[in-house]
mmCIF file with all atom_site columns, C-alpha atoms in Angstrom:
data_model
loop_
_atom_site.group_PDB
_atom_site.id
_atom_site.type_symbol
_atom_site.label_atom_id
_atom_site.label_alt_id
_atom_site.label_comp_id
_atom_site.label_asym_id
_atom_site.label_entity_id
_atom_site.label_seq_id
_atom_site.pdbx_PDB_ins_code
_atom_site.Cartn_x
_atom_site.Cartn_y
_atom_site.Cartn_z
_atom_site.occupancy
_atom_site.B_iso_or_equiv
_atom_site.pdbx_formal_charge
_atom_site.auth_seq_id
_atom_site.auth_comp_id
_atom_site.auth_asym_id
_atom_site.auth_atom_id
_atom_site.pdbx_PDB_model_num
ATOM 1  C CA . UNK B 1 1  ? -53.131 66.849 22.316 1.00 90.00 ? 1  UNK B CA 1
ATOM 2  C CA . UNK B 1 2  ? -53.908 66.862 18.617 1.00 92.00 ? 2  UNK B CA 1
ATOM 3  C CA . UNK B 1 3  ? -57.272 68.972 17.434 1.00 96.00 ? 3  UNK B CA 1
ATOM 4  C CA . UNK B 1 4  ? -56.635 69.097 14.145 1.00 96.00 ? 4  UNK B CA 1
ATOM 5  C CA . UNK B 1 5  ? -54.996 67.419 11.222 1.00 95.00 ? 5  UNK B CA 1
ATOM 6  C CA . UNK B 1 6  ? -53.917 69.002 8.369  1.00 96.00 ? 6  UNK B CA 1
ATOM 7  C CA . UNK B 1 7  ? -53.867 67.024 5.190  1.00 94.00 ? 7  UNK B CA 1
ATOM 8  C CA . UNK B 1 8  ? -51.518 67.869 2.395  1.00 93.00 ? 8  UNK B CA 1
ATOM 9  C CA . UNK B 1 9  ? -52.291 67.305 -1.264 1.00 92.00 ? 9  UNK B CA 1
ATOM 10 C CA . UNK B 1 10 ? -48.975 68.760 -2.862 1.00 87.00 ? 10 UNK B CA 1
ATOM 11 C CA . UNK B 1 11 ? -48.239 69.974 -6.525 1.00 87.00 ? 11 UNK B CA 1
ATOM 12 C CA . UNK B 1 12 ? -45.972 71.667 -8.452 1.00 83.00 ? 12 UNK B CA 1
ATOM 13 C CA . UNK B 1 13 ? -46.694 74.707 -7.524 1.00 90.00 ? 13 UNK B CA 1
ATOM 14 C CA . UNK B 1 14 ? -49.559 74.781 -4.797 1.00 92.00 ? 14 UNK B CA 1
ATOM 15 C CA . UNK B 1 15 ? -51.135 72.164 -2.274 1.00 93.00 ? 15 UNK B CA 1
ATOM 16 C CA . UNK B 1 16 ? -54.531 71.745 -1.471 1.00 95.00 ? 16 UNK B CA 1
ATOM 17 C CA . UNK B 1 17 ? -55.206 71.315 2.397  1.00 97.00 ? 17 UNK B CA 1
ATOM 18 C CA . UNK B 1 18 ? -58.475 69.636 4.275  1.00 96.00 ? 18 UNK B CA 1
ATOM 19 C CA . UNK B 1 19 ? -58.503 70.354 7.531  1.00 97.00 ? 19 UNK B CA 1
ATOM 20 C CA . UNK B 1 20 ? -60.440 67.997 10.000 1.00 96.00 ? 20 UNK B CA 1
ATOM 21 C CA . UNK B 1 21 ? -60.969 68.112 13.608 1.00 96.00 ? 21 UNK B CA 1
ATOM 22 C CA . UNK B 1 22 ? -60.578 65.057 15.916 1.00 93.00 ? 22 UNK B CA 1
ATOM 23 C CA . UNK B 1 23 ? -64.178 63.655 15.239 1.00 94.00 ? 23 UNK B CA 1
ATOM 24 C CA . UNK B 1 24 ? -62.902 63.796 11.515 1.00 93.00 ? 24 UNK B CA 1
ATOM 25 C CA . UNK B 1 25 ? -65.276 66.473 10.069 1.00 96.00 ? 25 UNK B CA 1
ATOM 26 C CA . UNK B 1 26 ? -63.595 68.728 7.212  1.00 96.00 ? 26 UNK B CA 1
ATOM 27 C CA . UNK B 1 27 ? -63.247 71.591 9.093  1.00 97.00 ? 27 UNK B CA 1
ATOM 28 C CA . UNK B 1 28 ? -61.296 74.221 6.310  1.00 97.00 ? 28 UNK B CA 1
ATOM 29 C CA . UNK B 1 29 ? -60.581 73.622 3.016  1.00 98.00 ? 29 UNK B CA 1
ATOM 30 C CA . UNK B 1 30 ? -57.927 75.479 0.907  1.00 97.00 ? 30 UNK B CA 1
ATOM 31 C CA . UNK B 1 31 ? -57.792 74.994 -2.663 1.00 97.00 ? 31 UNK B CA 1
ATOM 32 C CA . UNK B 1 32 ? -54.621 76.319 -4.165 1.00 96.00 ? 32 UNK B CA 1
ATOM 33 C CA . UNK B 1 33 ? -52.179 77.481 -0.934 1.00 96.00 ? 33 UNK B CA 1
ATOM 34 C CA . UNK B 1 34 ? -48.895 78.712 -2.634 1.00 96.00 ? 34 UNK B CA 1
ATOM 35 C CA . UNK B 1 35 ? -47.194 79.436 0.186  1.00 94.00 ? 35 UNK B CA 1
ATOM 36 C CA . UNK B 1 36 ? -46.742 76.245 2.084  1.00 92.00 ? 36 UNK B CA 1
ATOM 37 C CA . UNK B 1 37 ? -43.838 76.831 4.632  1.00 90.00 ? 37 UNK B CA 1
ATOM 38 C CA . UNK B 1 38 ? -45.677 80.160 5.862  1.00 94.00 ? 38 UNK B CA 1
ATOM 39 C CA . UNK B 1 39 ? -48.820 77.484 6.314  1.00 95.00 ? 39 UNK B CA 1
ATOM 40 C CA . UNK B 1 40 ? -47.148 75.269 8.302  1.00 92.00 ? 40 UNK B CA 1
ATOM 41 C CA . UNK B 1 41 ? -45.402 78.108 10.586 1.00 92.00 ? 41 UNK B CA 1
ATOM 42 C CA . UNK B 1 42 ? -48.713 79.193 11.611 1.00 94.00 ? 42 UNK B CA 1
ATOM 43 C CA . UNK B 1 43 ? -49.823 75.917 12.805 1.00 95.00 ? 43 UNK B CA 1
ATOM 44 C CA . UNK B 1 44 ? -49.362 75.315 16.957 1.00 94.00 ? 44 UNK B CA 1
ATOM 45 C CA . UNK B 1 45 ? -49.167 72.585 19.077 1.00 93.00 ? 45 UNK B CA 1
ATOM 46 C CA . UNK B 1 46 ? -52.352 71.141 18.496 1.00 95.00 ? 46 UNK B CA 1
ATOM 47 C CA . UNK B 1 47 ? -52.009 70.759 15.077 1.00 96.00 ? 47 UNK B CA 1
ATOM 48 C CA . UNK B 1 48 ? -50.768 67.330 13.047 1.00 94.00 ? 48 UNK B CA 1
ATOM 49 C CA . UNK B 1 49 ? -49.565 67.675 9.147  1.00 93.00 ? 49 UNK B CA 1
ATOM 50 C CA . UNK B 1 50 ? -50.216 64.629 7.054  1.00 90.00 ? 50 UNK B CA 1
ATOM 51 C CA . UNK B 1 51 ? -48.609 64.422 3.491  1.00 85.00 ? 51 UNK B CA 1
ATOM 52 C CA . UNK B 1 52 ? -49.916 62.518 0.959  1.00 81.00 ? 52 UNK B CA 1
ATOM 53 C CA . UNK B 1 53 ? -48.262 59.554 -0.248 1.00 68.00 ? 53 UNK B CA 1
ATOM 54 C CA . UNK B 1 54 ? -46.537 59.756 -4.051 1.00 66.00 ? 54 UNK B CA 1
ATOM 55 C CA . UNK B 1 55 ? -43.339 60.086 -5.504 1.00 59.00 ? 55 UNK B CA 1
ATOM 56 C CA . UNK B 1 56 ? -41.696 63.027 -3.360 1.00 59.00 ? 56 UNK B CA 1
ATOM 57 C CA . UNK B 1 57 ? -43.481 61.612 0.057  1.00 59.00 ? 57 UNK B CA 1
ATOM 58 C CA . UNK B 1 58 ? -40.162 61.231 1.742  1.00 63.00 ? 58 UNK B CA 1
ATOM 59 C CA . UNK B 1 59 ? -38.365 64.303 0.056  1.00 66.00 ? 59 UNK B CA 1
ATOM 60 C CA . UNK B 1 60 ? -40.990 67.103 1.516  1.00 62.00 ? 60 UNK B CA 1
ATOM 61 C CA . UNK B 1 61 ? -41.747 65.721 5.407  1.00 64.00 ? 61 UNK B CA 1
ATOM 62 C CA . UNK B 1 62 ? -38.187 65.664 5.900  1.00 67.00 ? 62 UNK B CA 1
ATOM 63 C CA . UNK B 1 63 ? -37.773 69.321 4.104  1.00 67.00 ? 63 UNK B CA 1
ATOM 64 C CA . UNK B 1 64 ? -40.142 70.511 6.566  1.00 63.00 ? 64 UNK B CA 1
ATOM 65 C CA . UNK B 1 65 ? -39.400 68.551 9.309  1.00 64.00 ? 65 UNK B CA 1
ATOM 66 C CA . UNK B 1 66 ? -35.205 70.263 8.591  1.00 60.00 ? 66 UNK B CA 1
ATOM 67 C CA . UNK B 1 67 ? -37.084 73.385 8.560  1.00 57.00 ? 67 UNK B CA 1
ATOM 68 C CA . UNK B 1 68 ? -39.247 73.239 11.528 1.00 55.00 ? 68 UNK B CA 1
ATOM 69 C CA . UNK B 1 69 ? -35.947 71.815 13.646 1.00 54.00 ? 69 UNK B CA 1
ATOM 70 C CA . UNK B 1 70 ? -33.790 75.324 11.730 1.00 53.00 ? 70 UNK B CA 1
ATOM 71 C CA . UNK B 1 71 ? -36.525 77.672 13.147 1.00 52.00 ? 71 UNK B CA 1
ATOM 72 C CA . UNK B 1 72 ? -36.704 76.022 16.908 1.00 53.00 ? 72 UNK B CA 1
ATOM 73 C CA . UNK B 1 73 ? -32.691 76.743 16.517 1.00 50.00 ? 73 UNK B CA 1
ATOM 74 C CA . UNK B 1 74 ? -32.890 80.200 16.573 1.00 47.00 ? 74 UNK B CA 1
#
C-alpha cells in the first residue's frame, strides 16, 4: 500500500521534491536534488512518484519507468 508520494518539480538541471504521507502532510522537502535516478532507486514499495505536468511530462515518466523495468531485468 502507498505511504508516501513523492512529487516531482523537474528542471534543467535539478528537481525539487515534496514528500507527503497518506493524510497529505509535507513530510520532506528537497530543494535542488541533482541526482534524480539515484532518488528514485532508493524509493520501495510503498512509495508513489508523481511528475508534474509541462512540456516533457510524457518524455521523463516513461524514461524512468524504461529504467525502473532495465534494473528489475538484471
Amino acid at each position: 500500500m502507498i505511504q508516501r508520494v513523492h512529487v516531482v518539480d523537474l528542471h534543467k538541471r535539478s528537481a525539487t521534491i515534496s514528500v507527503m504521507n497518506r493524510e497529505g502532510k509535507e513530510i520532506a522537502f528537497i530543494r535542488s536534488c541533482y541526482d534524480l535516478n539515484n532518488y528514485i532507486r532508493t524509493l520501495g514499495h510503498e512509495d508513489a512518484v508523481v511528475f508534474e505536468t509541462g512540456l516533457g511530462s510524457f518524455y521523463w515518466p516513461k524514461r524512468y519507468s524504461t529504467q525502473e523495468n532495465r534494473l528489475k531485468k538484471k
